[in-house]
CSV table of C-alpha atoms in Angstrom, one decimal:
chain,number,residue,atom,x,y,z
A,1,MET,CA,0.0,0.0,0.0
A,2,GLY,CA,3.0,2.3,0.0
A,3,GLU,CA,2.8,2.5,-3.8
A,4,LYS,CA,1.1,5.4,-5.5
A,5,VAL,CA,-2.6,4.6,-6.3
A,6,VAL,CA,-4.7,6.8,-8.5
A,7,ALA,CA,-8.3,7.2,-7.4
A,8,GLY,CA,-11.0,6.1,-9.9
A,9,GLN,CA,-14.1,4.0,-10.4
A,10,PHE,CA,-14.1,0.3,-11.0
A,11,ASP,CA,-16.6,-1.7,-13.1
A,12,LEU,CA,-17.4,-5.4,-13.2
A,13,SER,CA,-14.8,-6.2,-15.9
A,14,ASP,CA,-12.0,-4.6,-13.8
A,15,ARG,CA,-12.6,-7.1,-11.0
A,16,GLN,CA,-12.7,-10.1,-13.3
A,17,ARG,CA,-9.5,-9.0,-15.1
A,18,TYR,CA,-7.8,-8.4,-11.7
A,19,ARG,CA,-8.8,-11.8,-10.5
A,20,GLU,CA,-7.3,-13.4,-13.6
A,21,LYS,CA,-4.1,-11.3,-13.1
A,22,LEU,CA,-3.9,-12.4,-9.5
A,23,GLN,CA,-3.9,-16.0,-10.6
A,24,LYS,CA,-1.2,-15.3,-13.1
A,25,CYS,CA,0.9,-13.6,-10.4
A,26,LEU,CA,0.4,-16.6,-8.1
A,27,THR,CA,1.6,-18.9,-10.8
A,28,GLY,CA,4.6,-16.7,-11.4
A,29,LEU,CA,5.4,-16.8,-7.7
A,30,GLU,CA,5.1,-20.6,-7.8
A,31,ARG,CA,7.6,-20.7,-10.7
A,32,LEU,CA,10.0,-18.4,-8.9
A,33,LEU,CA,9.8,-20.7,-5.8
A,34,ASP,CA,10.3,-23.9,-7.9
A,35,GLU,CA,13.2,-22.4,-9.9
A,36,LYS,CA,14.9,-21.0,-6.8
A,37,GLY,CA,14.9,-17.6,-8.3
A,38,PHE,CA,15.0,-15.7,-5.0
A,39,ASP,CA,17.8,-13.8,-3.4
A,40,ARG,CA,20.2,-15.7,-1.1
A,41,ALA,CA,20.2,-15.0,2.7
A,42,LYS,CA,21.6,-11.6,3.6
A,43,ASN,CA,20.4,-11.4,7.2
A,44,LEU,CA,18.7,-8.1,6.4
A,45,MET,CA,16.3,-6.4,8.7
A,46,GLY,CA,14.3,-3.2,8.4
A,47,VAL,CA,12.2,-1.0,10.7
A,48,GLU,CA,9.2,1.3,10.1
A,49,ILE,CA,7.6,3.4,12.8
A,50,GLU,CA,4.2,5.1,12.7
A,51,LEU,CA,4.0,8.3,14.6
A,52,ASN,CA,1.5,10.8,15.9
A,53,LEU,CA,1.4,14.6,15.8
A,54,ALA,CA,0.2,16.4,18.9
A,55,GLY,CA,0.3,19.9,20.3
A,56,ARG,CA,1.9,21.1,23.5
A,57,ASP,CA,-1.6,20.5,25.1
A,58,GLY,CA,-1.4,16.8,24.1
A,59,MET,CA,-4.2,17.0,21.6
A,60,PRO,CA,-3.8,15.7,18.0
A,61,LYS,CA,-2.8,18.0,15.3
A,62,MET,CA,-4.0,17.5,11.7
A,63,LEU,CA,-0.9,18.8,10.1
A,64,ASN,CA,1.1,15.9,8.5
A,65,GLY,CA,1.2,17.6,5.1
A,66,GLN,CA,2.8,20.8,6.5
A,67,VAL,CA,5.2,18.8,8.7
A,68,LEU,CA,6.3,16.5,5.8
A,69,GLU,CA,6.9,19.5,3.6
A,70,ARG,CA,9.2,20.9,6.2
A,71,ILE,CA,11.0,17.6,6.9
A,72,ALA,CA,11.6,17.1,3.2
A,73,SER,CA,13.0,13.6,3.5
A,74,ARG,CA,12.1,10.4,1.7
A,75,ASP,CA,12.5,8.6,5.0
A,76,PHE,CA,9.2,10.2,6.2
A,77,GLN,CA,5.9,9.5,4.6
A,78,THR,CA,2.2,10.1,5.1
A,79,GLU,CA,0.0,7.6,7.0
A,80,LEU,CA,-3.7,7.2,7.0
A,81,ALA,CA,-4.8,10.3,8.9
A,82,MET,CA,-3.5,13.9,9.0
A,83,PHE,CA,-2.1,13.4,12.5
A,84,ASN,CA,0.0,10.4,11.4
A,85,LEU,CA,3.5,10.1,9.9
A,86,GLU,CA,5.7,7.1,9.2
A,87,VAL,CA,9.5,6.9,9.3
A,88,ASN,CA,11.4,4.2,7.4
A,89,ILE,CA,14.9,3.2,8.4
A,90,ALA,CA,17.0,1.7,5.6
A,91,PRO,CA,17.7,-2.0,5.8
A,92,HIS,CA,20.6,-3.2,8.0
A,93,ARG,CA,22.4,-6.4,8.2
A,94,LEU,CA,21.8,-8.2,11.5
A,95,GLY,CA,25.1,-8.5,13.4
A,96,GLY,CA,27.7,-6.5,15.3
A,97,ARG,CA,26.4,-3.3,17.0
A,98,VAL,CA,23.4,-3.1,14.6
A,99,PHE,CA,20.9,-2.2,17.4
A,100,ASP,CA,23.0,0.6,18.7
A,101,ARG,CA,23.4,2.0,15.2
A,102,LEU,CA,19.6,1.8,14.6
A,103,ALA,CA,19.0,3.6,17.9
A,104,GLU,CA,21.3,6.4,16.9
A,105,GLU,CA,19.7,6.8,13.4
A,106,LEU,CA,16.3,6.9,15.0
A,107,ARG,CA,17.3,9.5,17.5
A,108,ILE,CA,18.7,11.7,14.8
A,109,SER,CA,15.7,11.3,12.5
A,110,LEU,CA,13.0,11.8,15.2
A,111,ALA,CA,14.7,14.7,16.8
A,112,TYR,CA,14.9,16.4,13.4
A,113,ALA,CA,11.2,15.6,12.6
A,114,ASP,CA,10.2,16.9,16.0
A,115,ARG,CA,12.0,20.2,15.4
A,116,LYS,CA,10.3,20.6,12.0
A,117,ALA,CA,6.9,19.8,13.6
A,118,GLY,CA,7.6,22.4,16.2
A,119,GLU,CA,7.6,25.0,13.4
A,120,VAL,CA,3.8,24.5,13.2
A,121,ASP,CA,3.3,24.1,16.9
A,122,ALA,CA,3.2,20.3,16.8
A,123,GLY,CA,5.4,17.6,18.1
A,124,ILE,CA,6.2,13.9,17.5
A,125,VAL,CA,4.5,11.4,19.9
A,126,MET,CA,5.5,7.8,19.6
A,127,ILE,CA,2.7,5.8,21.2
A,128,GLY,CA,0.3,2.9,20.2
A,129,ILE,CA,-2.9,5.0,20.5
A,130,LEU,CA,-2.8,8.7,21.3
A,131,PRO,CA,-4.9,8.9,24.5
A,132,THR,CA,-6.4,12.3,23.6
A,133,LEU,CA,-8.0,11.2,20.3
A,134,ASP,CA,-11.7,11.9,20.2
A,135,ARG,CA,-14.4,10.4,17.9
A,136,ASP,CA,-14.5,13.7,16.0
A,137,ASP,CA,-10.8,13.4,15.2
A,138,LEU,CA,-11.3,10.0,13.5
A,139,VAL,CA,-13.6,11.0,10.6
A,140,SER,CA,-13.1,10.7,6.8
A,141,SER,CA,-12.4,14.4,6.4
A,142,ASN,CA,-9.2,13.9,8.5
A,143,LEU,CA,-7.8,11.2,6.2
A,144,SER,CA,-4.5,12.2,4.6
A,145,GLU,CA,-4.9,14.0,1.3
A,146,VAL,CA,-3.6,11.0,-0.7
A,147,ASP,CA,-5.6,9.2,-3.4
A,148,ARG,CA,-4.9,5.7,-2.1
A,149,TYR,CA,-6.4,6.4,1.4
A,150,THR,CA,-9.5,7.9,-0.1
A,151,LEU,CA,-9.9,5.0,-2.5
A,152,LEU,CA,-9.2,2.4,0.2
A,153,ASN,CA,-11.8,4.0,2.5
A,154,ASP,CA,-14.4,4.1,-0.3
A,155,GLN,CA,-13.9,0.4,-1.2
A,156,ILE,CA,-13.9,-0.9,2.3
A,157,VAL,CA,-17.0,1.2,3.1
A,158,ALA,CA,-18.7,-0.1,0.0
A,159,ALA,CA,-17.8,-3.7,0.7
A,160,ARG,CA,-19.3,-3.5,4.2
A,161,GLY,CA,-22.4,-1.6,3.1
A,162,GLU,CA,-23.1,-0.1,6.6
A,163,ASP,CA,-21.5,1.7,9.5
A,164,PHE,CA,-18.6,0.1,11.3
A,165,GLN,CA,-19.3,-1.2,14.8
A,166,LEU,CA,-16.6,-0.6,17.4
A,167,ASP,CA,-17.2,-2.8,20.4
A,168,ILE,CA,-14.2,-3.4,22.8
A,169,ASP,CA,-15.0,-4.6,26.3
A,170,GLY,CA,-11.9,-4.2,28.5
A,171,VAL,CA,-11.4,-2.4,31.8
A,172,GLU,CA,-14.2,-0.2,30.5
A,173,HIS,CA,-16.6,-0.9,27.6
A,174,LEU,CA,-16.5,1.1,24.4
A,175,ARG,CA,-19.4,0.8,22.0
A,176,CYS,CA,-19.8,3.2,19.1
A,177,THR,CA,-20.0,3.4,15.3
A,178,SER,CA,-18.0,5.0,12.5
A,179,ARG,CA,-19.0,5.8,8.9
A,180,SER,CA,-15.4,5.4,7.6
A,181,ILE,CA,-12.2,3.4,8.3
A,182,ALA,CA,-10.7,6.5,10.0
A,183,PRO,CA,-10.6,4.9,13.5
A,184,GLU,CA,-7.9,2.6,12.1
A,185,ALA,CA,-5.6,5.7,12.0
A,186,ALA,CA,-5.5,5.6,15.8
A,187,CYS,CA,-3.4,2.5,15.6
A,188,THR,CA,0.3,3.4,15.3
A,189,SER,CA,2.7,0.6,15.2
A,190,VAL,CA,6.3,-0.6,14.7
A,191,GLN,CA,6.8,-2.9,11.7
A,192,LEU,CA,9.9,-5.2,11.8
A,193,HIS,CA,11.0,-6.7,8.5
A,194,LEU,CA,13.2,-9.8,8.1
A,195,GLN,CA,14.4,-11.0,4.7
A,196,VAL,CA,14.4,-14.8,4.5
A,197,THR,CA,15.0,-17.4,1.9
A,198,PRO,CA,11.9,-19.4,0.6
A,199,ALA,CA,13.3,-22.5,2.4
A,200,ARG,CA,13.3,-20.8,5.8
A,201,PHE,CA,10.2,-18.7,5.3
A,202,ALA,CA,7.6,-21.1,6.8
A,203,ASP,CA,9.7,-21.7,10.0
A,204,VAL,CA,10.3,-18.0,10.5
A,205,TRP,CA,6.7,-17.1,9.9
A,206,ASN,CA,5.5,-19.8,12.3
A,207,ALA,CA,8.1,-18.7,14.9
A,208,ALA,CA,6.9,-15.1,14.5
A,209,GLN,CA,3.3,-16.2,15.1
A,210,VAL,CA,4.4,-18.0,18.3
A,211,ALA,CA,6.4,-15.0,19.4
A,212,SER,CA,3.6,-12.5,18.9
A,213,ALA,CA,1.9,-13.0,22.3
A,214,ALA,CA,5.1,-12.5,24.2
A,215,GLN,CA,5.9,-9.4,22.1
A,216,ILE,CA,2.6,-7.8,23.1
A,217,ALA,CA,2.8,-8.9,26.7
A,218,VAL,CA,6.1,-7.0,27.2
A,219,GLY,CA,5.5,-4.2,24.7
A,220,ALA,CA,1.8,-3.2,25.1
A,221,ASN,CA,1.3,0.5,24.9
A,222,SER,CA,-2.3,1.2,23.8
A,223,PRO,CA,-4.7,1.2,26.8
A,224,PHE,CA,-6.9,4.1,25.9
A,225,LEU,CA,-9.4,5.0,23.1
A,226,PHE,CA,-12.0,7.7,23.0
A,227,GLY,CA,-11.6,8.4,26.7
A,228,ARG,CA,-12.1,4.8,27.7
A,229,GLU,CA,-9.6,2.4,29.3
A,230,LEU,CA,-9.9,-0.8,27.3
A,231,TRP,CA,-7.3,-3.6,26.6
A,232,ARG,CA,-3.7,-3.1,27.5
A,233,GLU,CA,-3.0,-3.3,23.7
A,234,SER,CA,-6.2,-2.1,22.1
A,235,ARG,CA,-4.8,-1.8,18.6
A,236,PRO,CA,-5.6,-5.3,17.4
A,237,PRO,CA,-9.3,-5.3,18.2
A,238,LEU,CA,-9.6,-1.7,17.0
A,239,PHE,CA,-7.8,-2.4,13.7
A,240,LEU,CA,-9.9,-5.5,13.1
A,241,GLN,CA,-13.2,-3.7,13.7
A,242,ALA,CA,-12.3,-0.5,11.8
A,243,THR,CA,-11.4,-2.4,8.6
A,244,ASP,CA,-14.0,-5.2,8.8
A,245,THR,CA,-15.7,-5.5,5.5
A,246,ARG,CA,-18.1,-8.2,6.9
A,247,PRO,CA,-21.6,-7.3,8.1
A,248,PRO,CA,-22.8,-9.4,11.0
A,249,GLU,CA,-24.3,-12.0,8.7
A,250,LEU,CA,-21.0,-12.8,7.0
A,251,GLN,CA,-19.3,-12.8,10.4
A,252,ALA,CA,-21.8,-15.4,11.6
A,253,GLN,CA,-21.0,-17.5,8.5
A,254,GLY,CA,-17.3,-17.7,9.5
A,255,VAL,CA,-16.0,-15.4,6.7
A,256,ARG,CA,-12.5,-14.4,7.7
A,257,PRO,CA,-11.7,-10.8,8.7
A,258,ARG,CA,-9.1,-8.8,6.6
A,259,THR,CA,-7.2,-8.1,9.9
A,260,TRP,CA,-6.2,-11.7,10.7
A,261,PHE,CA,-4.0,-13.7,12.9
A,262,GLY,CA,-4.5,-16.7,10.6
A,263,GLU,CA,-5.8,-20.2,11.3
A,264,ARG,CA,-3.0,-22.7,10.7
A,265,TRP,CA,0.8,-23.3,10.7
A,266,ILE,CA,2.2,-23.1,7.2
A,267,SER,CA,4.8,-25.1,5.2
A,268,SER,CA,5.5,-22.5,2.5
A,269,ALA,CA,5.3,-18.8,1.7
A,270,HIS,CA,3.0,-19.9,-1.1
A,271,ASP,CA,0.4,-20.9,1.6
A,272,LEU,CA,-0.2,-17.4,2.7
A,273,PHE,CA,-0.3,-15.7,-0.7
A,274,GLU,CA,-2.7,-18.4,-1.9
A,275,GLU,CA,-5.0,-18.0,1.1
A,276,ASN,CA,-5.1,-14.2,0.5
A,277,LEU,CA,-6.4,-14.9,-3.0
A,278,ARG,CA,-8.8,-17.6,-1.9
A,279,TYR,CA,-10.4,-15.8,1.0
A,280,PHE,CA,-10.3,-12.1,0.3
A,281,PRO,CA,-12.0,-10.3,-2.6
A,282,ALA,CA,-10.1,-7.5,-4.2
A,283,LEU,CA,-10.5,-4.0,-2.7
A,284,LEU,CA,-8.4,-2.2,-5.3
A,285,PRO,CA,-8.7,-4.0,-8.6
A,286,ILE,CA,-6.0,-2.0,-10.3
A,287,CYS,CA,-4.3,-3.9,-13.1
A,288,HIS,CA,-0.6,-3.5,-14.2
A,289,GLU,CA,0.5,-3.8,-17.8
A,290,GLU,CA,3.0,-6.5,-17.0
A,291,ASP,CA,2.2,-10.2,-17.9
A,292,PRO,CA,4.3,-11.9,-15.2
A,293,LEU,CA,4.5,-15.2,-17.0
A,294,GLU,CA,5.8,-13.5,-20.2
A,295,VAL,CA,8.4,-11.7,-18.1
A,296,LEU,CA,9.5,-15.0,-16.6
A,297,ASP,CA,9.6,-16.7,-20.0
A,298,ALA,CA,11.9,-13.9,-21.1
A,299,GLY,CA,14.3,-14.4,-18.2
A,300,GLY,CA,13.2,-11.3,-16.3
A,301,VAL,CA,11.9,-10.6,-12.8
A,302,PRO,CA,8.2,-10.0,-12.6
A,303,LYS,CA,6.8,-7.2,-10.3
A,304,LEU,CA,3.7,-9.3,-9.5
A,305,ALA,CA,2.0,-5.9,-9.0
A,306,GLU,CA,-1.5,-7.2,-8.5
A,307,LEU,CA,-0.4,-9.8,-5.9
A,308,VAL,CA,1.6,-7.2,-4.0
A,309,LEU,CA,-1.2,-4.7,-4.0
A,310,HIS,CA,-3.8,-7.3,-2.9
A,311,ASN,CA,-1.4,-8.6,-0.2
A,312,GLY,CA,-1.2,-5.0,1.1
A,313,THR,CA,-5.0,-5.0,1.8
A,314,VAL,CA,-4.9,-8.2,3.9
A,315,TYR,CA,-3.7,-7.1,7.4
A,316,ARG,CA,-2.1,-10.2,8.8
A,317,TRP,CA,-0.2,-9.5,12.0
A,318,ASN,CA,2.7,-11.4,10.4
A,319,ARG,CA,2.5,-10.6,6.7
A,320,PRO,CA,4.4,-12.2,3.8
A,321,VAL,CA,6.1,-9.7,1.5
A,322,TYR,CA,7.3,-10.1,-2.0
A,323,ASP,CA,9.7,-7.4,-3.2
A,324,ILE,CA,12.6,-6.7,-5.6
A,325,ALA,CA,15.9,-5.1,-4.7
A,326,ASP,CA,18.7,-4.5,-7.2
A,327,GLY,CA,16.8,-6.5,-9.8
A,328,VAL,CA,16.6,-9.6,-7.6
A,329,PRO,CA,13.3,-10.8,-5.9
A,330,HIS,CA,13.2,-11.7,-2.2
A,331,LEU,CA,10.7,-12.6,0.5
A,332,ARG,CA,10.3,-10.9,3.9
A,333,VAL,CA,8.3,-11.6,7.0
A,334,GLU,CA,6.7,-8.3,8.2
A,335,ASN,CA,6.0,-8.4,11.9
A,336,ARG,CA,3.2,-5.8,12.6
A,337,VAL,CA,2.4,-6.8,16.2
A,338,LEU,CA,4.1,-4.0,18.2
A,339,PRO,CA,2.8,-0.6,19.1
A,340,ALA,CA,5.0,2.4,18.6
A,341,GLY,CA,7.0,3.7,21.6
A,342,PRO,CA,7.4,4.5,24.3
A,343,THR,CA,11.1,5.5,23.7
A,344,ILE,CA,13.6,4.7,21.0
A,345,THR,CA,15.4,2.4,23.6
A,346,ASP,CA,12.2,0.5,24.1
A,347,VAL,CA,11.5,0.2,20.4
A,348,ILE,CA,15.0,-1.2,19.8
A,349,ALA,CA,14.7,-3.5,22.8
A,350,ASN,CA,11.5,-4.9,21.4
A,351,ALA,CA,13.2,-5.4,18.0
A,352,ALA,CA,16.2,-7.2,19.6
A,353,PHE,CA,13.9,-9.5,21.5
A,354,TYR,CA,11.9,-10.3,18.4
A,355,TYR,CA,14.8,-10.9,16.0
A,356,GLY,CA,16.7,-13.0,18.6
A,357,LEU,CA,13.6,-15.0,19.6
A,358,VAL,CA,12.4,-15.7,16.0
A,359,ARG,CA,15.9,-16.9,15.0
A,360,ALA,CA,16.1,-19.3,18.0
A,361,LEU,CA,12.5,-20.6,17.7
A,362,ALA,CA,12.9,-21.2,13.9
A,363,GLU,CA,16.0,-23.3,14.4
A,364,GLU,CA,14.8,-25.5,17.3
A,365,SER,CA,15.0,-29.2,16.5
A,366,ARG,CA,11.4,-29.7,17.9
A,367,PRO,CA,9.7,-26.4,17.2
A,368,VAL,CA,7.1,-25.0,19.5
A,369,TRP,CA,4.5,-25.0,16.8
A,370,THR,CA,4.7,-28.7,16.5
A,371,ARG,CA,3.7,-28.9,20.2
A,372,LEU,CA,1.2,-26.0,20.4
A,373,PRO,CA,-2.1,-26.0,18.7
A,374,PHE,CA,-2.6,-22.9,16.4
A,375,GLU,CA,-5.8,-22.0,18.3
A,376,ALA,CA,-3.7,-21.8,21.5
A,377,ALA,CA,-1.2,-19.4,19.8
A,378,GLU,CA,-4.1,-17.2,18.8
A,379,ALA,CA,-5.7,-17.3,22.3
A,380,ASN,CA,-2.3,-16.3,23.7
A,381,PHE,CA,-2.2,-13.3,21.3
A,382,ASP,CA,-5.7,-12.3,22.5
A,383,ALA,CA,-4.8,-12.7,26.2
A,384,ALA,CA,-1.7,-10.6,25.7
A,385,CYS,CA,-3.7,-7.8,24.0
A,386,ARG,CA,-6.2,-7.9,26.8
A,387,ASP,CA,-4.0,-8.2,29.8
A,388,GLY,CA,-0.5,-7.1,28.7
A,389,ILE,CA,2.3,-7.9,31.1
A,390,ASP,CA,-0.2,-9.6,33.4
A,391,ALA,CA,-1.3,-12.1,30.8
A,392,ARG,CA,-1.2,-15.9,31.2
A,393,PHE,CA,-0.5,-18.2,28.2
A,394,VAL,CA,-0.9,-21.8,27.2
A,395,TRP,CA,2.5,-23.2,26.5
A,396,PRO,CA,4.1,-26.6,25.8
A,397,ARG,CA,5.3,-28.3,29.0
A,398,ARG,CA,8.9,-29.3,29.5
A,399,GLY,CA,9.8,-32.9,30.1
A,400,ARG,CA,8.9,-36.2,28.7
A,401,TYR,CA,5.1,-36.1,29.4
A,402,GLY,CA,4.6,-33.2,27.0
A,403,GLY,CA,1.2,-31.6,26.6
A,404,THR,CA,0.5,-27.9,27.4
A,405,GLY,CA,-0.1,-26.0,30.6
A,406,GLU,CA,-0.8,-22.5,31.7
A,407,VAL,CA,2.1,-20.1,32.5
A,408,ASP,CA,2.4,-16.5,33.6
A,409,ALA,CA,3.7,-14.4,30.6
A,410,VAL,CA,6.4,-12.8,32.7
A,411,THR,CA,7.7,-16.1,34.0
A,412,LEU,CA,7.7,-17.5,30.4
A,413,VAL,CA,9.6,-14.6,29.1
A,414,ARG,CA,12.2,-14.4,31.9
A,415,ASP,CA,12.8,-18.2,32.2
A,416,GLU,CA,12.5,-19.4,28.7
A,417,LEU,CA,12.2,-16.8,26.0
A,418,LEU,CA,14.9,-14.3,27.0
A,419,PRO,CA,17.5,-17.1,27.0
A,420,LEU,CA,16.3,-18.2,23.6
A,421,ALA,CA,16.4,-14.6,22.3
A,422,ALA,CA,20.0,-14.2,23.6
A,423,ALA,CA,21.0,-17.4,21.8
A,424,GLY,CA,19.3,-16.1,18.6
A,425,LEU,CA,21.1,-12.8,18.7
A,426,ASP,CA,24.4,-14.7,19.2
A,427,ALA,CA,23.5,-16.7,16.1
A,428,TRP,CA,23.0,-13.5,14.2
A,429,GLY,CA,26.4,-12.3,15.3
A,430,VAL,CA,25.1,-9.5,17.4
A,431,GLU,CA,27.8,-8.2,19.9
A,432,ALA,CA,27.3,-9.1,23.5
A,433,VAL,CA,27.1,-5.5,24.6
A,434,ASP,CA,24.1,-4.8,22.3
A,435,ARG,CA,22.5,-8.1,23.3
A,436,ASP,CA,22.8,-7.6,27.0
A,437,LEU,CA,21.8,-3.9,26.9
A,438,TYR,CA,18.5,-4.3,25.0
A,439,LEU,CA,17.4,-7.7,26.3
A,440,GLY,CA,18.2,-6.3,29.8
A,441,VAL,CA,15.4,-3.7,29.1
A,442,ILE,CA,12.9,-6.5,28.5
A,443,GLU,CA,14.1,-8.3,31.6
A,444,GLU,CA,13.6,-5.2,33.7
A,445,ARG,CA,10.1,-4.6,32.3
A,446,CYS,CA,9.3,-8.2,33.4
A,447,ARG,CA,10.9,-7.8,36.8
A,448,ARG,CA,9.0,-4.6,37.6
A,449,ARG,CA,5.9,-5.6,35.6
A,450,VAL,CA,5.9,-2.3,33.8
A,451,ASN,CA,5.5,-1.6,30.1
A,452,GLY,CA,4.0,1.5,28.3
A,453,ALA,CA,0.4,0.5,28.9
A,454,ALA,CA,1.0,-0.1,32.6
A,455,TRP,CA,2.7,3.3,33.0
A,456,GLN,CA,-0.1,5.1,31.1
A,457,ALA,CA,-2.9,3.5,33.1
A,458,ALA,CA,-1.1,4.1,36.5
A,459,THR,CA,-0.4,7.7,35.7
A,460,PHE,CA,-4.0,8.3,34.4
A,461,HIS,CA,-5.4,6.9,37.7
A,462,ARG,CA,-3.0,9.0,39.7
A,463,ALA,CA,-4.2,12.1,37.9
A,464,LEU,CA,-7.8,11.2,38.6
A,465,GLU,CA,-6.9,10.8,42.3
A,466,GLN,CA,-5.4,14.3,42.2
A,467,GLY,CA,-8.8,15.6,41.1
A,468,LEU,CA,-8.6,16.0,37.4
A,469,GLY,CA,-11.5,15.1,35.2
A,470,ARG,CA,-11.1,12.2,32.7
A,471,GLY,CA,-10.3,14.4,29.7
A,472,ASP,CA,-7.8,16.5,31.6
A,473,ALA,CA,-6.2,13.4,33.1
A,474,LEU,CA,-5.7,11.9,29.7
A,475,ALA,CA,-4.3,15.1,28.3
A,476,ALA,CA,-1.9,15.4,31.3
A,477,THR,CA,-0.9,11.8,30.9
A,478,THR,CA,-0.2,12.4,27.2
A,479,ARG,CA,1.9,15.5,27.9
A,480,ARG,CA,3.9,13.7,30.6
A,481,TYR,CA,4.4,10.7,28.3
A,482,ALA,CA,5.7,13.0,25.5
A,483,GLU,CA,8.1,14.7,27.9
A,484,LEU,CA,9.5,11.4,29.2
A,485,MET,CA,9.6,9.9,25.7
A,486,HIS,CA,11.9,12.8,24.6
A,487,VAL,CA,14.1,12.3,27.6
A,488,GLY,CA,14.6,8.8,26.3
A,489,GLU,CA,15.1,6.6,29.4
A,490,PRO,CA,13.2,3.3,29.0
A,491,VAL,CA,9.6,3.2,30.2
A,492,HIS,CA,10.2,0.8,33.1
A,493,THR,CA,12.3,3.6,34.8
A,494,TRP,CA,9.6,6.3,34.4
A,495,PRO,CA,8.1,7.6,37.7
A,496,VAL,CA,4.4,7.1,37.8
A,497,GLY,CA,2.2,10.2,38.0
A,498,LEU,CA,2.4,13.8,37.0
A,499,PRO,CA,5.6,15.8,37.9
A,500,GLU,CA,3.9,18.2,40.3
A,501,PRO,CA,0.5,18.4,42.2
A,502,VAL,CA,-2.3,19.6,40.0
A,503,PRO,CA,-4.2,22.4,41.7
A,504,LEU,CA,-7.9,21.6,42.1
A,505,GLY,CA,-10.4,23.7,40.2
């Protein structure tokens, strides 16, 4: 969806032609897989971070066009709504001091972007859901002025045929409707890319699915929406409901949602692309001139444009990616689980945990997914979203009797997953100083049972106790969060509460 899309109307023949082109693309992908036409392993990783714009009062600012004009860097792009930006960090090879280098690049980039945003009285806030967002902020008139967002909104709204129902029952209960997909823009995330060979793809994707629950448990940072305290990581249910093309009748029939954890372990990258074609109708039936099979016959590399576009409208939490770099095709696993923030150190710690854990899980002689039902992995993901660092998971038991049992997420991460992540980072060739620094952040979060969501909720309730109303408490929490985010110390070290007593009245 990062490609330019020109708005227009589609007729019946467009959809039929697009479906035919999708099948050709899938056949082309099969040929590339059979002919081993993909790039060899380069241990490349990449990071994208979605950001919010807010004023000094903590309220959202609909100014991304003006801010991007001032930033004037290809590293920064629009996102769905006018209070969103996205920063893309160039791919890096895993190894050495890569995480420290990434942290420094992000600090420089975000400090520059924040200075430029300050020229229009805005600032960068890196958070899963901006707590001060109101329903009036998330309307179609606040979508970014880019054709593809308007077109995507129109097609999803048309496919659904009625208002979107938002219903999230957490600490408090939110129930409301939306006439557009704009509430999706509240969800700002970190996307972690890992280039893999076709032979390793299935193991890495399965490992990423297994790891997702633990990622959320230690990294949750989205407890508020529209003034309500919901799940510790409210992005997944919000994203699902805000993009749901299924009216209730189709939901009752078991039709899959476009925001999807999946339903099975896989044995090939082909499995995921084929499922996307089989289960999900085209939202943007825009056909490219290329015939991918003719390109292959001529010894070229096909863009598979229709497949890539369609894949971008199916929102798996671990998404398969086909791309071309320097004329050579490759595959990536795009991990879309994590919220943005709280600090650059926290983001890099989350990344180190993920890349290390996925490497170790994918290389186990008896992988976790051969001992854990897929339904249990999905239930773990939901439990982590709901309860964050206090979640409990179903996990394979150690020892000869096997089976599964229930375990506290913090215990699992500290006793089993952090050692695996450390071994995985060693296997990537990451230096011990980076490994210990960033995995130490995850360990401290577990020891103190504090992540971004826990800090936000505790500070919000402290503000209520000091006599603030709900709206003022959320704004004060957001301002304090932004202040500490820019200081940059990891969230588990942040003092709970506002920096000084708030006068009553």
